[in-house]
Amino acid sequence: MKKRYTKIVSLVLGFGLAASMVAGCSVKSSENVVTTAAPTAAKAETTASAESGGSAAEQKKMVFWDKSEYVEGYNTMMKAKVDEFASENHVDVDYVVIPAADMKQKLMAAIEAGNAPDLIVGDDTLVGQFVSMQQIAECSDIFEAVDFTENSKILGTFNGKPYLVPLAFTAPGMYLRTDQWEKTGMDIPTTWEELKEGAKLMNDPANGFYGLGFAMGASGGGDAEGFCRTIILDWGGIPVDENGKVTVNSPETLEALKFIASLYEEGLIPPDAITGDDSWNNNAYLAGTVGVITNSGSVVSSMKEEKPDLLANTQIIAYPAGPTGEAFTLGGANVFGIFETGKNTETAKEFVKYYFEDLDNYNAMIEAMGAMWQPVVNGVDDTDFWKDPVNAGWLANSKNTYKTYYPAPSDERATVSFTNQLCVKAVQEIVVNKADPQEALDHLEAEFNKIYN
C-alpha cells in the first residue's frame, strides 16, 4: 500500500474579490465604531505644558478596522486590548468592527479618498490584495520582535518580504456525519473514491439528504477554488509549477476535473451547491441536509451552541488521498495588515508588537475562538485546550501549512489566479454548460496563461 502524505496548503490568497475566509464561515456582528481616547489626565497635562510654553508631544492616533467574527467575544477581547494600549501609550484609537463581506469595498473607498486606516485585521485573501496594490507596509521589525512559528512566517511572506503579520491560523477539517456513515457499513474513508462510494450509499435526495456538501459557486470566496485545487493536486496535477510555468493542462488535471464534475452530475450534492457561496456548506451541514463538508472550526462552534445532537454525531476526519496517495488540505489565516498609506503607520506597528507581548492574553483569545483558530506563535499550545482530542486535530493541521497556489512562486500572479476562481469556473463549464471536459481544461489553461504570460 502506498504511503500516504498529508499536506496542508494555506489560503494565502490576495488580489480579487474579498472573501470571509474563515473557511466560509458567516459573521454575526454589524459594523461598530468605537473611539478609545487616551486618559483625560494625560491630555490635561499636555495642554498645561503647551500653555506654559513647554514642548509637549503631539497626541498619537490610530484607526483600526477589525473584521467581525463568528464568535463575537473575539471583538470584545480585541477592543479590551486596544483600550489598554490606548491608556498606557496615550493614543486616541478608532476601533471599527466591519463585516468581512463589506471590508474590501470600504477599504477601496477609503484608499480612493486618501483616508486609509492605519491597521486592519482580515483574512490573508484580503490583505494579500492590498500588498499587491502597494498599500501595506513591510514588517521585518515585527517579525524580528515576535517569535512566530516558521510556517506562519512563510505564510506572511509576499514577494520575498514579510508583509502579512499572522494573527491566527484557520486550519480546516472534513466533517463527517457518523450516524449516516455507519449505515454504509464502511470504514472511515481514506481516499476520495471511498468517500464517493460512501456518499452514494448515504444519498437520499427524496428525503432531502445528500451524501456530500461541497459548494462550487464563483462567489469570490476561497472554499470552492480550494476544493478544486485540492483534488487537482491529489490527482497529480499542478496548475503552475515552481518556476511559474503554467502546467495545468495535463491528463492528471483532466481526470481531476472529471471526478469533481461527477459528484454534481451524479446527484451526490444538492443542485443549488453549484452556485453556493462560502457560507453554503456551513448552513447545509447545520441544517442536517448533507453528510460531508470541509470547513474550519466555526461549524463546531455553531454546533456547540445550536446543535449539540449533531455535534455528537460528527467526526473530524483527515482529508482523503487521491490516486497519487497524497492528500492536500487547504488552510488559511487571519492577519494584521499595516497600511503604509495610513497616517499613523508607526503607531499601528507599536500596537501589533504590544499585542503579542502578552502571550497569556493572546492564547486566551485564540482559545475563546474555539478550534476555528490556531496559534501562530511558539510556546502557547501546551495547554489542556489543545491536548483535548476534539481540538488536537485542528492544531496538528495548522502546523503544516503551505500556500494554496503550491508549488507556484508567491507573487501577484498566483494570488490573482486563485481569487479569480479559474478552476471553479472550469468545473461550472462542465456541470452547468455541459462543456466537454478537455475543452473546459483548454480554456482553463488559456485563462492561466492570460495571468502568467
Short mmCIF file of C-alpha atoms in Angstrom, two decimals:
data_model
loop_
_atom_site.label_atom_id
_atom_site.label_comp_id
_atom_site.label_asym_id
_atom_site.label_seq_id
_atom_site.Cartn_x
_atom_site.Cartn_y
_atom_site.Cartn_z
CA MET A 1 0.00 0.00 0.00
CA LYS A 2 1.29 3.43 -0.86
CA LYS A 3 2.44 5.59 1.98
CA ARG A 4 0.06 8.44 2.48
CA TYR A 5 1.21 12.01 2.90
CA THR A 6 -0.87 14.85 4.21
CA LYS A 7 -0.04 18.37 3.21
CA ILE A 8 -1.82 21.50 4.32
CA VAL A 9 -1.87 24.27 1.77
CA SER A 10 -2.68 27.68 3.16
CA LEU A 11 -5.02 30.16 1.70
CA VAL A 12 -2.63 32.98 1.28
CA LEU A 13 -4.67 34.39 -1.48
CA GLY A 14 -4.77 38.05 -2.46
CA PHE A 15 -5.95 40.04 -5.41
CA GLY A 16 -9.54 39.82 -6.42
CA LEU A 17 -12.89 39.52 -4.78
CA ALA A 18 -12.95 39.79 -0.99
CA ALA A 19 -13.96 36.76 0.98
CA SER A 20 -14.81 35.99 4.54
CA MET A 21 -12.20 33.35 4.63
CA VAL A 22 -12.56 31.82 7.95
CA ALA A 23 -13.15 28.88 5.70
CA GLY A 24 -16.51 30.06 4.64
CA CYS A 25 -18.00 30.98 8.00
CA SER A 26 -20.56 33.74 8.14
CA VAL A 27 -20.38 36.61 10.61
CA LYS A 28 -22.89 37.92 13.08
CA SER A 29 -21.65 41.36 14.06
CA SER A 30 -22.68 44.55 12.32
CA GLU A 31 -20.38 47.49 11.81
CA ASN A 32 -19.49 49.21 15.06
CA VAL A 33 -17.24 52.21 15.59
CA VAL A 34 -15.69 52.75 18.99
CA THR A 35 -13.34 55.60 19.79
CA THR A 36 -10.92 54.90 22.60
CA ALA A 37 -9.37 58.07 23.93
CA ALA A 38 -6.19 58.29 25.93
CA PRO A 39 -6.63 59.24 29.60
CA THR A 40 -8.07 62.70 30.25
CA ALA A 41 -5.33 63.43 32.76
CA ALA A 42 -2.70 62.90 30.12
CA LYS A 43 -4.49 65.31 27.79
CA ALA A 44 -4.76 67.87 30.54
CA GLU A 45 -1.07 67.54 31.28
CA THR A 46 -0.26 68.04 27.60
CA THR A 47 -2.48 71.11 27.40
CA ALA A 48 -0.97 72.61 30.51
CA SER A 49 2.53 72.02 29.21
CA ALA A 50 1.69 73.67 25.92
CA GLU A 51 0.12 76.69 27.63
CA SER A 52 3.20 77.17 29.76
CA GLY A 53 5.45 77.13 26.74
CA GLY A 54 6.73 73.57 27.30
CA SER A 55 7.32 71.11 24.47
CA ALA A 56 4.53 68.53 24.63
CA ALA A 57 4.41 65.59 22.28
CA GLU A 58 1.55 65.60 19.82
CA GLN A 59 -1.29 63.24 20.75
CA LYS A 60 -0.91 59.91 18.94
CA LYS A 61 -3.80 58.48 16.95
CA MET A 62 -4.64 55.20 15.23
CA VAL A 63 -7.53 53.98 13.11
CA PHE A 64 -8.03 50.21 13.41
CA TRP A 65 -10.54 48.34 11.25
CA ASP A 66 -11.21 44.84 12.52
CA LYS A 67 -13.45 42.26 10.87
CA SER A 68 -16.41 40.94 12.78
CA GLU A 69 -16.04 37.33 13.79
CA TYR A 70 -18.37 34.38 14.07
CA VAL A 71 -17.50 34.25 17.77
CA GLU A 72 -18.42 37.75 18.85
CA GLY A 73 -16.33 37.53 22.03
CA TYR A 74 -13.23 37.98 19.86
CA ASN A 75 -14.07 41.58 19.05
CA THR A 76 -14.81 42.28 22.72
CA MET A 77 -11.40 40.93 23.71
CA MET A 78 -9.60 42.83 20.96
CA LYS A 79 -11.38 46.02 21.99
CA ALA A 80 -10.17 45.49 25.57
CA LYS A 81 -6.58 45.17 24.33
CA VAL A 82 -7.00 48.33 22.26
CA ASP A 83 -8.28 50.17 25.35
CA GLU A 84 -5.28 49.00 27.34
CA PHE A 85 -2.84 50.13 24.63
CA ALA A 86 -4.58 53.49 24.29
CA SER A 87 -4.43 54.10 28.03
CA GLU A 88 -0.81 53.10 28.53
CA ASN A 89 0.53 54.86 25.45
CA HIS A 90 -1.70 57.95 25.29
CA VAL A 91 -3.19 57.11 21.92
CA ASP A 92 -6.61 58.00 20.53
CA VAL A 93 -7.85 54.88 18.73
CA ASP A 94 -10.87 54.48 16.48
CA TYR A 95 -11.65 50.76 16.67
CA VAL A 96 -14.12 49.88 13.92
CA VAL A 97 -15.75 46.45 13.57
CA ILE A 98 -16.81 45.73 9.98
CA PRO A 99 -18.50 42.66 8.49
CA ALA A 100 -15.90 40.76 6.49
CA ALA A 101 -18.04 40.87 3.35
CA ASP A 102 -18.00 44.69 3.44
CA MET A 103 -14.33 45.18 4.27
CA LYS A 104 -12.93 45.30 0.74
CA GLN A 105 -15.46 47.79 -0.57
CA LYS A 106 -14.95 50.11 2.40
CA LEU A 107 -11.17 49.86 2.13
CA MET A 108 -11.22 50.66 -1.58
CA ALA A 109 -13.38 53.72 -0.92
CA ALA A 110 -11.12 54.86 1.92
CA ILE A 111 -8.00 54.49 -0.21
CA GLU A 112 -9.62 56.39 -3.07
CA ALA A 113 -10.46 59.21 -0.64
CA GLY A 114 -6.96 59.24 0.84
CA ASN A 115 -8.22 58.06 4.24
CA ALA A 116 -6.89 54.53 4.56
CA PRO A 117 -6.99 53.09 8.08
CA ASP A 118 -3.69 52.52 9.83
CA LEU A 119 -4.35 48.90 10.74
CA ILE A 120 -6.74 46.14 9.69
CA VAL A 121 -7.39 42.54 10.59
CA GLY A 122 -8.57 40.45 7.68
CA ASP A 123 -8.13 37.07 6.12
CA ASP A 124 -4.99 36.64 4.11
CA THR A 125 -7.03 36.85 0.91
CA LEU A 126 -7.99 40.41 1.65
CA VAL A 127 -4.71 41.71 3.00
CA GLY A 128 -2.74 40.00 0.25
CA GLN A 129 -4.70 42.00 -2.29
CA PHE A 130 -3.59 45.28 -0.74
CA VAL A 131 0.02 44.13 -0.66
CA SER A 132 -0.29 43.76 -4.42
CA MET A 133 -1.65 47.29 -4.58
CA GLN A 134 1.40 48.58 -2.66
CA GLN A 135 -0.72 49.73 0.27
CA ILE A 136 0.71 47.51 3.03
CA ALA A 137 3.88 48.26 4.96
CA GLU A 138 6.77 45.80 5.07
CA CYS A 139 7.04 44.43 8.63
CA SER A 140 10.51 42.97 9.18
CA ASP A 141 10.73 44.74 12.55
CA ILE A 142 7.62 42.95 13.82
CA PHE A 143 8.82 39.57 12.54
CA GLU A 144 12.07 40.13 14.46
CA ALA A 145 10.25 41.14 17.64
CA VAL A 146 7.71 38.30 17.75
CA ASP A 147 8.54 34.58 17.99
CA PHE A 148 6.32 33.45 15.13
CA THR A 149 6.30 29.82 14.04
CA GLU A 150 8.25 29.09 10.89
CA ASN A 151 5.21 28.19 8.84
CA SER A 152 3.41 31.38 9.86
CA LYS A 153 6.46 33.37 8.74
CA ILE A 154 6.25 31.67 5.37
CA LEU A 155 2.56 32.47 5.21
CA GLY A 156 3.24 36.13 5.93
CA THR A 157 5.89 36.49 3.24
CA PHE A 158 4.93 38.07 -0.07
CA ASN A 159 7.39 38.62 -2.90
CA GLY A 160 10.16 37.53 -0.54
CA LYS A 161 9.38 40.07 2.20
CA PRO A 162 7.21 39.93 5.36
CA TYR A 163 4.02 41.93 4.88
CA LEU A 164 1.19 39.90 6.39
CA VAL A 165 1.55 39.79 10.18
CA PRO A 166 0.00 36.45 11.27
CA LEU A 167 -2.74 36.57 13.89
CA ALA A 168 -4.13 33.03 13.79
CA PHE A 169 -4.30 30.03 11.52
CA THR A 170 -7.72 28.84 10.39
CA ALA A 171 -6.94 25.24 9.51
CA PRO A 172 -9.86 23.23 8.13
CA GLY A 173 -11.18 19.76 8.70
CA MET A 174 -13.50 17.35 6.95
CA TYR A 175 -16.80 16.93 8.79
CA LEU A 176 -18.45 13.51 8.60
CA ARG A 177 -21.93 12.60 9.84
CA THR A 178 -21.05 9.41 11.67
CA ASP A 179 -24.67 8.37 12.24
CA GLN A 180 -25.26 8.45 8.48
CA TRP A 181 -21.89 6.95 7.55
CA GLU A 182 -22.42 3.99 9.89
CA LYS A 183 -25.37 2.97 7.72
CA THR A 184 -22.95 2.39 4.83
CA GLY A 185 -21.08 -0.34 6.72
CA MET A 186 -17.79 1.18 5.51
CA ASP A 187 -14.70 2.17 7.46
CA ILE A 188 -13.83 5.86 7.68
CA PRO A 189 -12.78 6.83 4.12
CA THR A 190 -9.11 7.37 3.39
CA THR A 191 -9.42 8.05 -0.35
CA TRP A 192 -11.70 10.24 -2.43
CA GLU A 193 -13.07 7.19 -4.24
CA GLU A 194 -14.04 5.62 -0.90
CA LEU A 195 -15.70 8.87 0.12
CA LYS A 196 -17.68 8.94 -3.12
CA GLU A 197 -18.72 5.31 -2.69
CA GLY A 198 -19.96 6.02 0.83
CA ALA A 199 -21.72 9.18 -0.32
CA LYS A 200 -23.71 7.12 -2.82
CA LEU A 201 -24.85 4.83 -0.01
CA MET A 202 -25.79 7.76 2.25
CA ASN A 203 -27.50 9.71 -0.51
CA ASP A 204 -31.28 10.11 -0.06
CA PRO A 205 -32.46 13.11 -2.12
CA ALA A 206 -36.10 12.04 -1.89
CA ASN A 207 -35.91 12.77 1.84
CA GLY A 208 -33.79 15.88 1.49
CA PHE A 209 -30.43 14.35 2.38
CA TYR A 210 -27.33 14.32 0.17
CA GLY A 211 -24.08 12.47 0.73
CA LEU A 212 -21.80 15.45 0.08
CA GLY A 213 -21.93 19.20 0.66
CA PHE A 214 -19.26 20.91 -1.48
CA ALA A 215 -20.23 24.35 -2.81
CA MET A 216 -19.00 25.34 -6.28
CA GLY A 217 -20.11 28.97 -6.65
CA ALA A 218 -17.78 31.58 -8.14
CA SER A 219 -18.84 33.93 -5.37
CA GLY A 220 -15.47 35.44 -4.58
CA GLY A 221 -14.72 33.20 -1.61
CA GLY A 222 -11.93 30.67 -1.44
CA ASP A 223 -13.69 27.46 -0.40
CA ALA A 224 -14.68 26.21 -3.85
CA GLU A 225 -11.39 27.11 -5.55
CA GLY A 226 -9.51 25.50 -2.70
CA PHE A 227 -11.58 22.32 -3.04
CA CYS A 228 -10.90 22.15 -6.78
CA ARG A 229 -7.18 22.66 -6.35
CA THR A 230 -7.09 20.06 -3.59
CA ILE A 231 -8.48 17.45 -5.97
CA ILE A 232 -6.20 18.53 -8.82
CA LEU A 233 -3.13 18.20 -6.59
CA ASP A 234 -4.33 14.88 -5.17
CA TRP A 235 -4.69 13.53 -8.71
CA GLY A 236 -1.13 14.63 -9.53
CA GLY A 237 -1.98 17.78 -11.46
CA ILE A 238 -0.03 21.01 -10.97
CA PRO A 239 -1.72 24.22 -12.13
CA VAL A 240 1.54 26.22 -12.08
CA ASP A 241 4.99 24.81 -11.30
CA GLU A 242 7.70 26.20 -9.02
CA ASN A 243 9.16 28.23 -11.89
CA GLY A 244 5.89 29.97 -12.66
CA LYS A 245 5.21 27.87 -15.77
CA VAL A 246 1.55 27.04 -16.45
CA THR A 247 1.27 23.23 -16.37
CA VAL A 248 -2.44 22.81 -15.68
CA ASN A 249 -3.29 21.10 -18.98
CA SER A 250 -2.33 17.53 -18.15
CA PRO A 251 -4.04 14.12 -18.11
CA GLU A 252 -3.98 14.26 -14.30
CA THR A 253 -5.84 17.57 -14.16
CA LEU A 254 -8.35 16.33 -16.73
CA GLU A 255 -9.18 13.29 -14.60
CA ALA A 256 -9.45 15.50 -11.51
CA LEU A 257 -11.95 17.81 -13.21
CA LYS A 258 -13.98 14.81 -14.36
CA PHE A 259 -14.07 13.47 -10.80
CA ILE A 260 -15.23 16.79 -9.34
CA ALA A 261 -17.90 17.18 -12.00
CA SER A 262 -19.15 13.64 -11.38
CA LEU A 263 -20.07 14.48 -7.79
CA TYR A 264 -22.57 17.04 -9.07
CA GLU A 265 -23.66 15.17 -12.19
CA GLU A 266 -24.46 12.03 -10.19
CA GLY A 267 -26.62 13.94 -7.74
CA LEU A 268 -24.46 13.40 -4.66
CA ILE A 269 -24.53 17.14 -3.88
CA PRO A 270 -27.62 19.39 -3.68
CA PRO A 271 -28.25 21.14 -7.03
CA ASP A 272 -28.01 24.65 -5.57
CA ALA A 273 -24.44 23.94 -4.40
CA ILE A 274 -23.12 24.67 -7.89
CA THR A 275 -23.75 28.38 -7.21
CA GLY A 276 -23.34 28.25 -3.42
CA ASP A 277 -21.05 30.73 -1.66
CA ASP A 278 -18.67 30.14 1.25
CA SER A 279 -21.47 30.03 3.82
CA TRP A 280 -23.46 27.45 1.87
CA ASN A 281 -21.76 24.38 3.30
CA ASN A 282 -21.99 25.74 6.87
CA ASN A 283 -25.73 26.18 6.52
CA ALA A 284 -26.30 22.86 4.75
CA TYR A 285 -24.45 20.86 7.40
CA LEU A 286 -26.12 22.64 10.30
CA ALA A 287 -29.49 22.05 8.64
CA GLY A 288 -28.73 18.33 8.54
CA THR A 289 -29.11 18.05 4.76
CA VAL A 290 -25.59 16.85 3.84
CA GLY A 291 -23.26 14.17 5.16
CA VAL A 292 -19.79 15.61 4.48
CA ILE A 293 -18.35 19.13 4.25
CA THR A 294 -14.95 20.77 4.58
CA ASN A 295 -14.74 23.80 6.84
CA SER A 296 -12.93 25.46 9.71
CA GLY A 297 -13.82 25.05 13.37
CA SER A 298 -16.62 27.60 13.01
CA VAL A 299 -19.10 24.81 12.36
CA VAL A 300 -18.03 23.10 15.59
CA SER A 301 -18.66 26.35 17.46
CA SER A 302 -22.12 26.62 15.92
CA MET A 303 -22.98 23.03 16.80
CA LYS A 304 -21.88 23.55 20.40
CA GLU A 305 -24.29 26.47 20.69
CA GLU A 306 -27.17 25.37 18.49
CA LYS A 307 -26.91 21.68 17.52
CA PRO A 308 -25.34 19.57 20.29
CA ASP A 309 -27.01 16.40 18.99
CA LEU A 310 -25.48 16.99 15.56
CA LEU A 311 -22.09 17.57 17.17
CA ALA A 312 -22.38 14.21 18.94
CA ASN A 313 -22.82 12.58 15.53
CA THR A 314 -19.92 14.41 13.85
CA GLN A 315 -16.32 13.32 13.44
CA ILE A 316 -13.48 15.43 12.01
CA ILE A 317 -11.52 13.18 9.66
CA ALA A 318 -8.31 13.59 7.70
CA TYR A 319 -8.64 14.73 4.13
CA PRO A 320 -8.78 11.73 1.78
CA ALA A 321 -5.99 10.87 -0.64
CA GLY A 322 -6.16 10.83 -4.40
CA PRO A 323 -4.75 8.25 -6.84
CA THR A 324 -1.23 9.51 -6.10
CA GLY A 325 -1.56 8.53 -2.44
CA GLU A 326 -1.19 12.16 -1.40
CA ALA A 327 -3.75 14.25 0.46
CA PHE A 328 -3.51 18.02 0.19
CA THR A 329 -5.55 20.12 2.60
CA LEU A 330 -6.25 23.84 2.35
CA GLY A 331 -5.89 26.13 5.32
CA GLY A 332 -5.67 29.84 5.87
CA ALA A 333 -5.05 32.59 8.38
CA ASN A 334 -6.25 35.87 9.74
CA VAL A 335 -3.56 38.53 9.63
CA PHE A 336 -2.81 42.10 10.60
CA GLY A 337 -2.26 44.47 7.71
CA ILE A 338 -0.49 47.76 8.45
CA PHE A 339 -1.19 50.41 5.84
CA GLU A 340 1.86 52.21 4.58
CA THR A 341 -0.53 54.79 3.18
CA GLY A 342 -2.17 55.33 6.57
CA LYS A 343 -1.42 58.42 8.63
CA ASN A 344 -0.15 56.52 11.68
CA THR A 345 1.81 53.56 10.37
CA GLU A 346 4.37 53.52 13.19
CA THR A 347 1.68 53.66 15.88
CA ALA A 348 -0.01 50.69 14.22
CA LYS A 349 3.26 48.76 14.35
CA GLU A 350 3.63 49.67 18.02
CA PHE A 351 0.19 48.24 18.75
CA VAL A 352 0.87 44.95 16.95
CA LYS A 353 4.11 44.47 18.90
CA TYR A 354 2.28 45.39 22.11
CA TYR A 355 -0.47 42.89 21.33
CA PHE A 356 1.98 39.98 21.08
CA GLU A 357 3.87 40.89 24.27
CA ASP A 358 1.10 39.38 26.41
CA LEU A 359 1.02 35.74 25.31
CA ASP A 360 -1.39 34.73 28.08
CA ASN A 361 -3.92 37.17 26.67
CA TYR A 362 -3.13 36.01 23.14
CA ASN A 363 -3.74 32.37 24.00
CA ALA A 364 -6.95 33.24 25.85
CA MET A 365 -8.21 34.99 22.73
CA ILE A 366 -7.25 32.07 20.50
CA GLU A 367 -8.96 29.56 22.78
CA ALA A 368 -12.05 31.77 23.02
CA MET A 369 -12.43 31.25 19.28
CA GLY A 370 -12.68 27.53 19.84
CA ALA A 371 -10.98 25.19 17.40
CA MET A 372 -11.58 27.56 14.49
CA TRP A 373 -8.35 29.49 15.27
CA GLN A 374 -4.89 28.08 15.98
CA PRO A 375 -1.82 29.94 17.33
CA VAL A 376 0.90 31.40 15.12
CA VAL A 377 3.49 32.00 17.86
CA ASN A 378 5.70 29.46 19.57
CA GLY A 379 5.16 28.25 23.12
CA VAL A 380 1.42 28.74 23.63
CA ASP A 381 -0.06 25.40 22.58
CA ASP A 382 0.95 23.22 25.54
CA THR A 383 -2.41 23.64 27.25
CA ASP A 384 -5.32 21.42 28.22
CA PHE A 385 -7.36 23.03 25.47
CA TRP A 386 -5.03 21.86 22.71
CA LYS A 387 -4.48 18.47 24.34
CA ASP A 388 -8.22 17.81 24.14
CA PRO A 389 -8.73 15.29 21.30
CA VAL A 390 -11.58 17.44 19.99
CA ASN A 391 -9.12 20.28 19.35
CA ALA A 392 -5.83 18.47 18.77
CA GLY A 393 -6.57 17.66 15.14
CA TRP A 394 -7.04 21.28 14.21
CA LEU A 395 -3.73 22.20 15.85
CA ALA A 396 -1.91 19.39 14.06
CA ASN A 397 -3.27 20.56 10.70
CA SER A 398 -2.16 24.12 11.35
CA LYS A 399 1.45 23.09 11.94
CA ASN A 400 1.97 22.04 8.32
CA THR A 401 0.58 24.93 6.33
CA TYR A 402 1.62 25.82 2.81
CA LYS A 403 0.16 28.23 0.33
CA THR A 404 -2.76 27.36 -1.91
CA TYR A 405 -1.02 28.02 -5.14
CA TYR A 406 1.69 25.49 -4.25
CA PRO A 407 4.12 24.94 -5.86
CA ALA A 408 3.89 28.25 -7.78
CA PRO A 409 6.04 31.20 -6.66
CA SER A 410 4.46 33.61 -4.17
CA ASP A 411 3.62 36.61 -6.28
CA GLU A 412 0.71 38.64 -7.58
CA ARG A 413 0.03 36.23 -10.44
CA ALA A 414 -0.55 33.38 -8.02
CA THR A 415 -3.00 35.34 -5.90
CA VAL A 416 -4.87 36.68 -8.91
CA SER A 417 -5.27 33.22 -10.43
CA PHE A 418 -6.67 31.88 -7.15
CA THR A 419 -9.11 34.67 -6.33
CA ASN A 420 -10.36 34.76 -9.92
CA GLN A 421 -11.53 31.18 -9.21
CA LEU A 422 -10.31 29.81 -12.52
CA CYS A 423 -10.69 26.16 -11.54
CA VAL A 424 -14.20 26.70 -10.17
CA LYS A 425 -15.26 28.24 -13.46
CA ALA A 426 -13.85 25.26 -15.36
CA VAL A 427 -15.97 22.88 -13.28
CA GLN A 428 -19.03 25.07 -13.82
CA GLU A 429 -18.40 24.92 -17.57
CA ILE A 430 -18.60 21.13 -17.42
CA VAL A 431 -21.52 20.83 -15.00
CA VAL A 432 -23.70 23.81 -15.91
CA ASN A 433 -22.84 24.43 -19.57
CA LYS A 434 -22.25 20.76 -20.43
CA ALA A 435 -18.85 21.54 -21.95
CA ASP A 436 -16.51 18.74 -22.95
CA PRO A 437 -14.02 18.32 -20.06
CA GLN A 438 -10.98 18.67 -22.33
CA GLU A 439 -12.41 21.84 -23.86
CA ALA A 440 -13.01 23.21 -20.36
CA LEU A 441 -9.41 22.34 -19.47
CA ASP A 442 -8.09 24.02 -22.63
CA HIS A 443 -9.98 27.16 -21.65
CA LEU A 444 -8.66 26.89 -18.09
CA GLU A 445 -5.11 26.76 -19.44
CA ALA A 446 -5.78 29.85 -21.56
CA GLU A 447 -7.09 31.73 -18.53
CA PHE A 448 -3.98 30.84 -16.51
CA ASN A 449 -1.79 31.98 -19.40
CA LYS A 450 -3.55 35.35 -19.51
CA ILE A 451 -2.29 35.93 -15.99
CA TYR A 452 1.13 34.26 -16.14
CA ASN A 453 2.11 35.16 -19.70
#
